[in-house]
Short mmCIF file of C-alpha atoms in Angstrom, two decimals:
data_model
loop_
_atom_site.label_atom_id
_atom_site.label_comp_id
_atom_site.label_asym_id
_atom_site.label_seq_id
_atom_site.Cartn_x
_atom_site.Cartn_y
_atom_site.Cartn_z
CA MET D 6 12.14 7.44 -31.24
CA GLU D 7 8.16 8.51 -31.73
CA THR D 8 6.39 9.50 -28.60
CA LEU D 9 3.65 6.76 -27.98
CA ASN D 10 0.28 7.28 -29.46
CA TYR D 11 -2.21 4.78 -31.27
CA GLU D 12 -0.84 5.64 -34.39
CA VAL D 13 2.95 5.27 -33.32
CA LEU D 14 1.11 1.74 -31.05
CA ALA D 15 -0.47 0.64 -34.47
CA LYS D 16 2.91 1.21 -36.82
CA SER D 17 4.87 -0.82 -33.70
CA GLY D 18 3.15 -3.63 -34.28
CA TYR D 19 2.08 -3.97 -30.77
CA GLN D 20 -0.76 -7.40 -30.33
CA GLY D 21 -2.11 -6.91 -27.16
CA TYR D 22 -5.85 -5.62 -26.18
CA ILE D 23 -6.58 -2.09 -26.99
CA LEU D 24 -9.76 -0.03 -26.90
CA LYS D 25 -9.57 3.69 -28.55
CA ASP D 26 -13.32 4.89 -28.14
CA ALA D 27 -15.78 4.42 -25.00
CA PRO D 28 -17.61 6.69 -22.63
CA GLU D 29 -16.06 8.48 -19.92
CA LYS D 30 -17.58 6.34 -17.13
CA VAL D 31 -14.85 7.04 -14.70
CA LEU D 32 -13.59 10.36 -13.12
CA GLN D 33 -10.17 9.31 -11.02
CA PHE D 34 -8.70 11.76 -8.98
CA GLY D 35 -4.83 11.50 -8.72
CA GLU D 36 -2.69 10.02 -12.00
CA GLY D 37 0.06 8.92 -10.04
CA ASN D 38 2.19 5.52 -10.53
CA PHE D 39 0.02 3.94 -8.14
CA LEU D 40 -3.44 4.19 -9.37
CA ARG D 41 -2.20 3.72 -13.13
CA ALA D 42 -0.43 0.50 -12.15
CA PHE D 43 -3.97 -0.36 -9.96
CA VAL D 44 -7.16 1.00 -10.87
CA ASP D 45 -6.32 1.93 -14.39
CA TYR D 46 -5.02 -1.83 -15.05
CA TRP D 47 -8.32 -3.27 -13.09
CA PHE D 48 -10.37 -1.31 -15.53
CA ASP D 49 -8.17 -2.01 -18.42
CA VAL D 50 -8.85 -5.61 -18.00
CA SER D 51 -12.03 -5.13 -17.36
CA ASN D 52 -12.58 -3.63 -20.98
CA GLU D 53 -10.70 -6.78 -22.46
CA LYS D 54 -12.85 -9.40 -20.67
CA ALA D 55 -15.93 -8.78 -19.20
CA GLY D 56 -16.80 -5.80 -22.18
CA TRP D 57 -17.10 -3.09 -19.88
CA ASN D 58 -16.23 -0.41 -22.76
CA GLY D 59 -15.58 2.07 -20.48
CA LYS D 60 -12.78 4.94 -20.01
CA CYS D 61 -11.22 6.76 -17.52
CA CYS D 62 -10.61 10.32 -17.05
CA LEU D 63 -7.98 12.06 -14.71
CA VAL D 64 -7.84 14.92 -12.64
CA GLN D 65 -4.41 15.82 -11.58
CA PRO D 66 -5.65 16.84 -7.81
CA ILE D 67 -2.48 19.29 -7.22
CA ALA D 68 -1.52 21.79 -9.78
CA PRO D 69 2.14 20.21 -10.92
CA GLY D 70 1.50 16.68 -12.59
CA LEU D 71 1.46 14.49 -15.36
CA ALA D 72 -1.41 15.94 -17.91
CA LYS D 73 0.73 17.21 -20.66
CA LEU D 74 2.51 14.14 -20.58
CA MET D 75 -0.86 12.06 -20.53
CA ASN D 76 -2.40 13.93 -23.17
CA ALA D 77 0.35 13.56 -25.41
CA GLN D 78 0.59 9.77 -25.63
CA GLN D 79 -3.53 9.98 -25.85
CA GLY D 80 -3.44 8.64 -22.48
CA LEU D 81 -1.61 5.55 -23.34
CA TYR D 82 1.15 3.94 -21.02
CA THR D 83 3.36 0.77 -21.13
CA LEU D 84 2.84 -1.15 -18.13
CA TYR D 85 5.09 -4.14 -16.98
CA LEU D 86 3.74 -6.41 -14.02
CA ARG D 87 6.81 -7.90 -12.56
CA GLY D 88 7.93 -10.51 -9.86
CA ARG D 89 7.34 -14.53 -9.07
CA GLN D 90 3.93 -16.40 -9.73
CA ASP D 91 4.14 -19.94 -8.06
CA GLY D 92 7.70 -20.04 -7.90
CA GLU D 93 7.72 -18.77 -11.66
CA LYS D 94 9.58 -15.19 -12.44
CA VAL D 95 7.07 -13.20 -14.46
CA ASP D 96 7.76 -10.07 -16.60
CA ARG D 97 4.74 -8.95 -18.39
CA LYS D 98 3.99 -6.17 -20.74
CA ARG D 99 0.44 -4.55 -21.36
CA VAL D 100 -0.11 -1.15 -23.21
CA ILE D 101 -2.94 0.34 -21.11
CA SER D 102 -5.99 1.84 -22.80
CA SER D 103 -8.67 2.81 -20.00
CA VAL D 104 -7.27 6.27 -20.20
CA SER D 105 -9.16 8.61 -21.83
CA ARG D 106 -7.15 12.06 -21.01
CA CYS D 107 -6.12 13.77 -17.88
CA LEU D 108 -7.32 16.91 -16.85
CA ASN D 109 -5.78 19.53 -14.56
CA PRO D 110 -8.13 21.82 -12.73
CA TYR D 111 -6.40 24.76 -11.89
CA GLU D 112 -6.58 25.57 -15.49
CA LYS D 113 -9.64 27.02 -16.49
CA ALA D 114 -10.69 25.26 -19.59
CA ASP D 115 -9.82 21.80 -17.75
CA TYR D 116 -11.66 22.76 -14.46
CA ASP D 117 -14.94 23.42 -16.95
CA ALA D 118 -13.90 19.97 -18.63
CA MET D 119 -14.03 18.12 -15.04
CA MET D 120 -18.00 19.53 -14.26
CA GLU D 121 -19.02 18.65 -17.86
CA VAL D 122 -17.99 14.78 -17.05
CA ALA D 123 -19.42 15.40 -13.55
CA VAL D 124 -22.98 15.87 -15.42
CA SER D 125 -22.24 13.38 -18.32
CA ASP D 126 -25.21 10.29 -18.29
CA ALA D 127 -21.59 7.96 -18.62
CA LEU D 128 -20.07 8.40 -15.19
CA GLU D 129 -20.72 5.86 -13.33
CA TYR D 130 -17.35 6.21 -10.47
CA ILE D 131 -15.23 8.48 -9.27
CA VAL D 132 -12.06 6.89 -7.67
CA SER D 133 -9.06 8.73 -5.81
CA ASN D 134 -5.88 8.63 -4.54
CA THR D 135 -4.80 11.60 -3.21
CA THR D 136 -2.33 10.64 -0.68
CA GLU D 137 -2.93 10.43 3.20
CA ALA D 138 -2.99 14.06 3.24
CA GLY D 139 -5.34 13.87 0.87
CA ILE D 140 -8.63 13.52 2.93
CA VAL D 141 -8.83 16.77 4.48
CA TYR D 142 -11.32 19.12 5.42
CA ASP D 143 -9.85 22.50 4.88
CA PRO D 144 -12.29 25.43 5.85
CA ALA D 145 -10.19 27.52 3.67
CA CYS D 146 -11.97 26.29 0.86
CA ARG D 147 -14.97 28.16 -0.72
CA GLN D 148 -17.63 27.46 -2.95
CA GLU D 149 -16.69 29.66 -5.67
CA ASP D 150 -13.24 28.69 -5.85
CA CYS D 151 -12.05 27.60 -9.57
CA PRO D 152 -10.52 25.14 -8.06
CA PRO D 153 -10.68 24.92 -4.27
CA SER D 154 -7.45 23.40 -2.71
CA SER D 155 -8.24 20.34 -1.27
CA PHE D 156 -9.41 17.00 -2.71
CA PRO D 157 -13.01 16.98 -0.92
CA ALA D 158 -13.81 20.43 -1.63
CA LYS D 159 -13.76 19.53 -5.21
CA LEU D 160 -15.60 16.36 -4.81
CA THR D 161 -17.86 18.21 -3.06
CA GLN D 162 -18.21 20.28 -6.49
CA VAL D 163 -18.64 17.94 -8.66
CA LEU D 164 -21.36 15.73 -6.64
CA TYR D 165 -23.10 19.37 -6.18
CA ALA D 166 -23.44 19.56 -10.34
CA ARG D 167 -24.53 16.59 -10.75
CA TRP D 168 -27.34 16.51 -8.12
CA LYS D 169 -28.19 20.17 -9.87
CA ALA D 170 -28.19 18.25 -12.94
CA GLY D 171 -31.03 15.58 -12.07
CA LYS D 172 -28.32 13.01 -12.59
CA PRO D 173 -28.29 9.57 -10.30
CA GLY D 174 -26.04 9.05 -7.95
CA VAL D 175 -22.10 7.64 -8.25
CA VAL D 176 -19.85 4.83 -6.39
CA VAL D 177 -16.93 6.67 -4.37
CA LEU D 178 -13.58 4.70 -4.55
CA SER D 179 -11.29 5.86 -2.19
CA CYS D 180 -7.61 4.25 -2.20
CA GLU D 181 -5.96 6.65 0.24
CA LEU D 182 -4.21 4.54 2.59
CA ILE D 183 -5.69 5.58 5.99
CA ASP D 184 -8.29 3.93 8.24
CA ASN D 185 -11.82 4.24 6.77
CA ASN D 186 -10.62 6.35 3.42
CA GLY D 187 -14.25 6.26 2.37
CA LYS D 188 -15.92 6.97 5.76
CA GLU D 189 -13.31 9.70 5.96
CA LEU D 190 -14.22 11.56 2.58
CA LEU D 191 -17.75 11.58 2.98
CA LYS D 192 -17.41 13.15 6.46
CA CYS D 193 -15.24 16.02 4.28
CA VAL D 194 -17.91 16.04 2.06
CA ASN D 195 -21.08 16.41 4.47
CA ARG D 196 -18.34 19.33 6.29
CA TYR D 197 -18.60 21.41 2.79
CA ILE D 198 -22.41 20.67 2.42
CA ASP D 199 -22.64 22.76 5.95
CA GLN D 200 -19.81 25.56 5.13
CA TRP D 201 -21.24 26.33 2.14
CA GLY D 202 -25.17 26.29 3.04
CA LEU D 203 -26.01 23.48 0.33
CA GLU D 204 -29.73 22.19 -0.03
CA THR D 205 -30.90 19.73 2.79
CA ASP D 206 -31.82 17.33 -0.76
CA PHE D 207 -28.93 17.72 -1.55
CA ARG D 208 -27.23 16.02 1.48
CA ALA D 209 -29.74 13.40 1.24
CA TRP D 210 -28.94 12.41 -2.20
CA VAL D 211 -24.71 12.66 -1.36
CA ASN D 212 -25.55 10.44 1.73
CA GLY D 213 -28.27 8.21 0.47
CA ASP D 214 -27.90 7.75 -3.78
CA CYS D 215 -24.00 8.25 -3.78
CA THR D 216 -22.32 5.22 -2.44
CA PHE D 217 -19.35 5.75 -0.53
CA CYS D 218 -16.55 2.77 -0.49
CA SER D 219 -13.46 2.52 1.79
CA THR D 220 -11.25 0.00 0.38
CA LEU D 221 -7.65 -1.64 0.75
CA VAL D 222 -5.44 -1.90 -1.64
CA ASP D 223 -2.34 -3.70 -2.25
CA ARG D 224 -0.30 -3.81 -5.08
CA ILE D 225 3.49 -2.62 -4.40
CA VAL D 226 4.63 -0.28 -7.41
CA PRO D 227 8.07 0.86 -7.54
CA GLY D 228 7.12 2.76 -10.93
CA ARG D 229 9.57 4.52 -13.35
CA ILE D 230 12.26 2.30 -14.46
CA ARG D 231 15.70 4.37 -13.03
CA ASP D 232 18.18 3.03 -15.30
CA PRO D 233 18.18 4.52 -18.65
CA GLU D 234 19.97 1.66 -20.07
CA GLU D 235 17.24 -0.78 -19.29
CA VAL D 236 14.80 2.06 -20.58
CA ALA D 237 16.75 2.16 -24.10
CA ARG D 238 16.26 -1.59 -23.93
CA LEU D 239 12.98 -1.73 -23.90
CA GLU D 240 11.90 1.58 -25.39
CA ALA D 241 13.80 -0.54 -28.62
CA GLU D 242 12.22 -3.66 -28.14
CA ASN D 243 8.52 -1.57 -27.82
CA GLY D 244 9.23 0.48 -30.83
CA TYR D 245 8.18 3.92 -29.85
CA HIS D 246 10.06 5.85 -26.73
CA ASP D 247 7.37 6.33 -23.71
CA GLU D 248 7.46 8.77 -21.05
CA LEU D 249 4.73 7.19 -19.04
CA ILE D 250 6.40 3.69 -17.99
CA ASP D 251 4.69 2.41 -14.90
CA VAL D 252 6.21 -0.75 -12.96
CA GLY D 253 3.93 -2.92 -10.55
CA GLU D 254 4.46 -6.61 -9.02
CA ILE D 255 2.57 -9.29 -10.19
CA PHE D 256 -0.02 -9.34 -7.16
CA GLY D 257 -2.50 -7.27 -6.61
CA VAL D 258 -5.92 -7.27 -4.16
CA TRP D 259 -8.53 -4.57 -4.03
CA ASN D 260 -10.97 -5.08 -1.12
CA ILE D 261 -13.90 -2.65 -1.22
CA GLU D 262 -16.31 -2.15 1.56
CA GLY D 263 -19.80 -2.18 -0.03
CA PRO D 264 -23.10 -3.49 -0.31
CA ASP D 265 -24.07 -6.93 -1.88
CA TRP D 266 -24.97 -5.33 -5.35
CA LEU D 267 -22.09 -3.72 -6.18
CA ALA D 268 -20.35 -6.74 -6.48
CA ASP D 269 -22.29 -7.67 -9.52
CA LYS D 270 -22.51 -3.84 -11.12
CA LEU D 271 -18.67 -3.73 -11.00
CA PRO D 272 -16.89 -4.87 -13.70
CA PHE D 273 -14.05 -6.61 -12.09
CA LYS D 274 -16.27 -10.09 -11.19
CA ALA D 275 -16.89 -10.75 -14.36
CA ALA D 276 -13.25 -9.77 -15.34
CA GLY D 277 -11.82 -12.52 -12.84
CA LEU D 278 -9.80 -10.15 -10.99
CA ASN D 279 -9.13 -10.15 -6.89
CA CYS D 280 -11.71 -7.86 -6.25
CA PRO D 281 -13.85 -8.85 -3.52
CA VAL D 282 -16.45 -6.54 -2.34
CA VAL D 283 -17.34 -7.02 1.47
CA PRO D 284 -19.12 -5.75 4.38
CA ASP D 285 -16.05 -4.60 6.62
CA VAL D 286 -12.56 -3.97 5.09
CA THR D 287 -10.97 -4.10 8.69
CA PRO D 288 -10.22 -7.96 8.76
CA TYR D 289 -8.49 -7.56 5.33
CA LYS D 290 -6.57 -4.98 6.89
CA LYS D 291 -5.84 -6.69 10.16
CA ARG D 292 -4.38 -9.92 7.40
CA LYS D 293 -2.26 -7.53 5.28
CA VAL D 294 -1.05 -6.19 8.55
CA ARG D 295 -0.39 -8.89 10.55
CA ILE D 296 0.86 -11.26 7.74
CA LEU D 297 2.82 -9.20 4.69
CA ASN D 298 3.81 -6.19 7.24
CA GLY D 299 4.36 -8.40 10.14
CA ALA D 300 6.33 -10.97 8.02
CA HIS D 301 8.40 -7.75 7.19
CA THR D 302 9.18 -6.76 11.26
CA GLY D 303 9.32 -10.12 12.21
CA PHE D 304 12.27 -11.59 10.61
CA VAL D 305 14.37 -8.57 8.82
CA LEU D 306 16.08 -7.09 12.33
CA GLY D 307 17.56 -10.85 12.52
CA ALA D 308 18.65 -11.21 9.31
CA TYR D 309 20.25 -8.27 8.87
CA LEU D 310 22.24 -9.27 12.25
CA ALA D 311 22.74 -12.47 10.26
CA GLY D 312 24.19 -10.76 7.38
CA PHE D 313 21.61 -10.01 4.99
CA ASP D 314 20.61 -7.05 3.35
CA ILE D 315 17.58 -7.46 0.79
CA VAL D 316 14.30 -9.07 1.41
CA ARG D 317 14.70 -11.53 -1.94
CA ASP D 318 17.79 -12.93 -0.81
CA CYS D 319 16.33 -13.75 2.45
CA MET D 320 14.16 -15.93 0.93
CA HIS D 321 16.97 -17.80 -0.69
CA ASP D 322 18.00 -18.74 2.68
CA ASP D 323 16.12 -22.24 4.14
CA THR D 324 16.57 -21.06 7.53
CA ILE D 325 15.23 -17.35 7.27
CA ARG D 326 12.47 -18.07 4.85
CA GLY D 327 10.96 -21.80 6.71
CA PHE D 328 11.42 -18.87 10.38
CA MET D 329 9.02 -16.48 8.58
CA ASN D 330 6.82 -19.30 6.99
CA LYS D 331 6.59 -20.81 10.67
CA MET D 332 5.77 -17.77 12.19
CA LEU D 333 2.95 -16.97 9.70
CA LEU D 334 1.76 -19.92 9.15
CA GLU D 335 1.95 -21.75 12.94
CA GLU D 336 1.34 -18.26 14.53
CA VAL D 337 -0.39 -15.63 12.71
CA VAL D 338 -2.59 -17.24 10.72
CA PRO D 339 -4.36 -19.59 13.25
CA ILE D 340 -5.37 -16.90 15.21
CA LEU D 341 -6.91 -14.55 12.79
CA PRO D 342 -10.45 -13.90 12.50
CA LEU D 343 -10.82 -14.84 8.92
CA ASP D 344 -11.19 -18.18 6.30
CA GLN D 345 -7.97 -19.72 6.97
CA GLU D 346 -7.64 -21.39 3.88
CA ASP D 347 -7.58 -17.81 2.14
CA CYS D 348 -5.02 -16.47 4.83
CA ARG D 349 -2.82 -19.46 3.98
CA ARG D 350 -3.01 -18.11 0.22
CA PHE D 351 -2.62 -14.78 1.18
CA ALA D 352 1.10 -16.16 3.02
CA ALA D 353 1.99 -18.36 0.53
CA ALA D 354 1.80 -15.36 -1.58
CA VAL D 355 4.21 -13.30 0.50
CA GLU D 356 6.87 -15.35 0.28
CA ASP D 357 6.62 -15.09 -3.54
CA ARG D 358 6.41 -11.14 -2.87
CA PHE D 359 9.28 -10.90 -1.38
CA ASN D 360 11.44 -13.10 -3.68
CA ASN D 361 10.88 -10.44 -6.55
CA PRO D 362 13.86 -10.87 -8.44
CA PHE D 363 12.73 -7.00 -10.07
CA VAL D 364 13.27 -5.83 -6.78
CA ASN D 365 16.01 -4.74 -4.43
CA HIS D 366 14.08 -4.39 -1.16
CA GLU D 367 16.75 -3.51 1.49
CA LEU D 368 16.60 -4.52 5.14
CA MET D 369 17.41 -1.57 6.85
CA SER D 370 15.07 0.09 4.48
CA ILE D 371 12.02 -1.56 6.40
CA SER D 372 13.98 -1.02 9.88
CA LEU D 373 12.72 2.42 10.03
CA ASN D 374 10.61 3.20 13.22
CA SER D 375 10.79 -0.60 14.64
CA THR D 376 9.59 0.24 17.99
CA SER D 377 6.26 1.29 16.72
CA LYS D 378 5.82 -1.29 13.82
CA TRP D 379 6.35 -4.53 16.05
CA ARG D 380 4.20 -3.30 18.36
CA ALA D 381 1.01 -2.95 15.73
CA ARG D 382 2.24 -5.49 13.46
CA ASN D 383 3.65 -8.03 15.55
CA MET D 384 2.27 -7.62 19.04
CA PRO D 385 -1.52 -8.34 18.36
CA SER D 386 -0.62 -11.67 16.90
CA PHE D 387 2.07 -12.58 20.04
CA LEU D 388 -0.73 -11.95 22.44
CA GLU D 389 -3.48 -13.14 20.50
CA TYR D 390 -1.54 -16.29 20.70
CA VAL D 391 -0.88 -16.61 23.99
CA GLU D 392 -3.87 -16.04 25.52
CA LYS D 393 -5.42 -18.34 22.50
CA ASN D 394 -2.82 -21.04 23.44
CA GLY D 395 -1.51 -20.91 26.91
CA SER D 396 1.98 -21.01 25.30
CA LEU D 397 4.78 -18.70 23.95
CA PRO D 398 4.70 -18.32 20.00
CA ALA D 399 8.81 -19.61 19.77
CA CYS D 400 8.64 -17.38 16.55
CA LEU D 401 7.15 -14.03 17.35
CA THR D 402 8.87 -14.37 20.82
CA MET D 403 12.25 -14.90 18.91
CA SER D 404 11.22 -11.91 16.49
CA PHE D 405 11.23 -9.41 19.97
CA ALA D 406 14.69 -10.68 20.63
CA ALA D 407 16.01 -9.78 17.20
CA TYR D 408 14.10 -6.50 17.68
CA LEU D 409 16.25 -5.87 20.70
CA ALA D 410 19.51 -6.81 19.81
CA PHE D 411 19.49 -4.89 16.63
CA TYR D 412 18.49 -2.10 18.54
CA SER D 413 21.59 -2.83 21.27
CA CYS D 414 24.04 -4.43 19.10
CA ASP D 415 27.52 -2.69 19.79
CA ILE D 416 26.28 0.51 20.16
CA GLN D 417 28.44 3.23 18.92
CA ALA D 418 26.87 6.81 19.66
CA LEU D 419 23.54 8.90 19.10
CA THR D 420 23.91 11.22 16.48
CA ASP D 421 21.52 13.43 14.90
CA LYS D 422 20.95 10.63 12.32
CA GLY D 423 20.05 8.49 14.51
CA LEU D 424 21.54 5.33 17.07
CA VAL D 425 25.19 4.39 15.11
CA CYS D 426 25.31 0.66 16.41
CA ARG D 427 27.97 -2.37 15.15
CA ARG D 428 26.75 -5.03 13.37
CA PRO D 429 28.26 -8.75 14.06
CA ALA D 430 30.34 -8.19 10.47
CA GLY D 431 32.02 -5.09 11.54
CA ASN D 432 30.07 -2.80 9.66
CA GLU D 433 28.04 0.06 11.40
CA TYR D 434 24.85 0.99 10.88
CA THR D 435 22.16 3.43 11.80
CA ILE D 436 18.89 3.00 13.58
CA SER D 437 16.12 5.84 12.38
CA ASP D 438 13.28 6.16 15.57
CA ASP D 439 11.76 8.37 17.44
CA ARG D 440 14.54 10.02 19.06
CA TRP D 441 12.92 8.89 22.81
CA VAL D 442 13.38 5.50 21.64
CA LEU D 443 16.79 5.85 20.61
CA GLU D 444 17.58 7.79 23.28
CA PHE D 445 16.42 4.61 25.38
CA TYR D 446 18.49 1.97 24.20
CA ASN D 447 21.62 4.74 24.78
CA ALA D 448 21.35 5.29 27.99
CA HIS D 449 20.56 1.54 28.48
CA LYS D 450 24.11 0.30 26.12
CA GLY D 451 25.71 -0.40 29.38
CA ASP D 452 22.86 -2.81 30.47
CA ASP D 453 23.70 -6.43 30.81
CA ILE D 454 21.00 -8.90 29.50
CA PRO D 455 18.72 -9.29 32.15
CA ALA D 456 18.73 -5.53 33.10
CA LEU D 457 18.07 -4.38 29.58
CA VAL D 458 15.51 -7.12 28.62
CA HIS D 459 13.31 -6.13 32.19
CA ALA D 460 13.65 -1.92 31.03
CA VAL D 461 12.48 -2.35 27.65
CA MET D 462 9.41 -4.87 28.54
CA THR D 463 8.58 -2.66 31.58
CA ASN D 464 8.81 0.21 29.36
CA GLU D 465 4.80 1.22 28.88
CA GLN D 466 5.31 4.15 26.74
CA MET D 467 7.32 1.56 24.25
CA TRP D 468 4.36 -1.24 24.27
CA GLY D 469 1.10 0.61 25.73
CA GLN D 470 1.93 -2.08 28.85
CA ASP D 471 3.83 -3.95 31.07
CA LEU D 472 5.18 -6.77 28.57
CA THR D 473 6.65 -8.52 31.99
CA ARG D 474 3.04 -9.75 33.16
CA VAL D 475 3.03 -12.22 29.92
CA GLU D 476 4.14 -15.19 31.86
CA GLY D 477 7.37 -16.68 30.82
CA PHE D 478 8.07 -14.34 28.22
CA GLU D 479 10.73 -12.37 30.31
CA ALA D 480 13.10 -15.45 30.45
CA ALA D 481 12.50 -16.88 27.15
CA THR D 482 13.42 -12.98 25.86
CA VAL D 483 17.03 -13.48 28.22
CA ARG D 484 17.72 -16.82 26.41
CA ASN D 485 17.06 -15.74 23.08
CA LEU D 486 19.22 -12.71 23.21
CA GLU D 487 21.79 -14.46 24.74
CA THR D 488 21.66 -17.28 22.22
CA ILE D 489 21.50 -14.13 19.42
CA ARG D 490 24.49 -12.54 20.72
CA THR D 491 26.59 -15.96 21.53
CA GLN D 492 25.51 -18.20 18.29
CA GLY D 493 24.69 -15.82 15.76
CA ALA D 494 20.83 -14.96 14.77
CA LYS D 495 20.81 -16.74 12.25
CA ALA D 496 21.56 -19.64 15.02
CA ALA D 497 18.71 -18.71 16.78
CA PHE D 498 16.18 -18.69 14.42
CA ALA D 499 17.09 -22.34 13.48
CA SER D 500 16.49 -22.66 17.09
CA CYS D 501 12.89 -22.07 16.63
CA LEU D 502 12.49 -24.44 13.19
#
């Protein structure tokens, strides 16, 4: 079967939107599954729906990468967006044609090509997702390196070449999963300007004419399809071979922190995409952490003890799903400092996202490091609810007891791999967390329920405070843990409804 390119695609009879030739308006550092299912999809839809007429020139951040595969397919690849939307199963195929080519700057010709894009009249945006480790300042990087190893040093070279050519500033959209990603990237660039002794006028151009945006991305991207039989079936349907098939969930939102004018400059609003430009992404990160991530940590540990293994199956159970939705809609959403209707829509979408028929998301994989997760994702909602209402939130309070139950359920041994416990159903499971956390629970495995609850809640290393000071919390946790151990986690969840 022939490999996907424009000629092969035309012969396959594909009827979807395709744009073959357009100016390169985006220089994108990163060519992995996430950016291709997220950013490049956004720009592709903008070409179709808003007449943006632009291409993305991709750059490998590190030497091993996809440049040869991307270029062999002339930048084309097949994207499947899969999941549930408004309760309906969705499996949507789209051939993405927003990518022009992919450069490997560790080869001199491609490095030179990257610098040509840097000084082009068409360039408007620089996008990056170089992983959490990508936005780092490495003093070993020199101005004359071709290329320097760090992404911020490469970016400094690109911007310096553009400034020297007398071209206007660009918008930089950072997608790395760190706080204030755009601000941190700009800090690194300024440090290279200092280290390399570059002109003060260039510094003024970078900090004044260029717009560095912190952004918050939200789309689950499983990436490649692993099942060879499914790949063969899809390729038979498509009529071509595609080395770069990508898969993402249907849901997607891109919050971009920037000035008001950026909303109209970006093509996304005109394309009808979920990409709001906001003055500060911090509240939206709080929304994601408290609702999406907090939902996971809030119900999965109890659900696992109740006999469930996969997130999707939990959404098919009235008790588990009801517990999660009550926790979100009655205890988490009302205390968030954001538009309540928007938060309720976001929370409603969580059920569809967790009920994705194409993703087998294991509860045990979510359970990793649940101590720090409960502290970061659930404890702030719990404490703010108590402060606002003067009472304990039933579901969040129960979720803490479920955390305790999960970490203390018939402890068998502490091994190099983690704390081995036994589930009520009889099978063993291994908890992964910081070593000191596991050693703590192993040391307290002989405690009765009141003693264990008191020891955990007064452990300020775990929680940053003494949780017994929250009125009624210790007594409620003792009762809840007794219910979980005697009647089961599902009955305990049901008692909250």
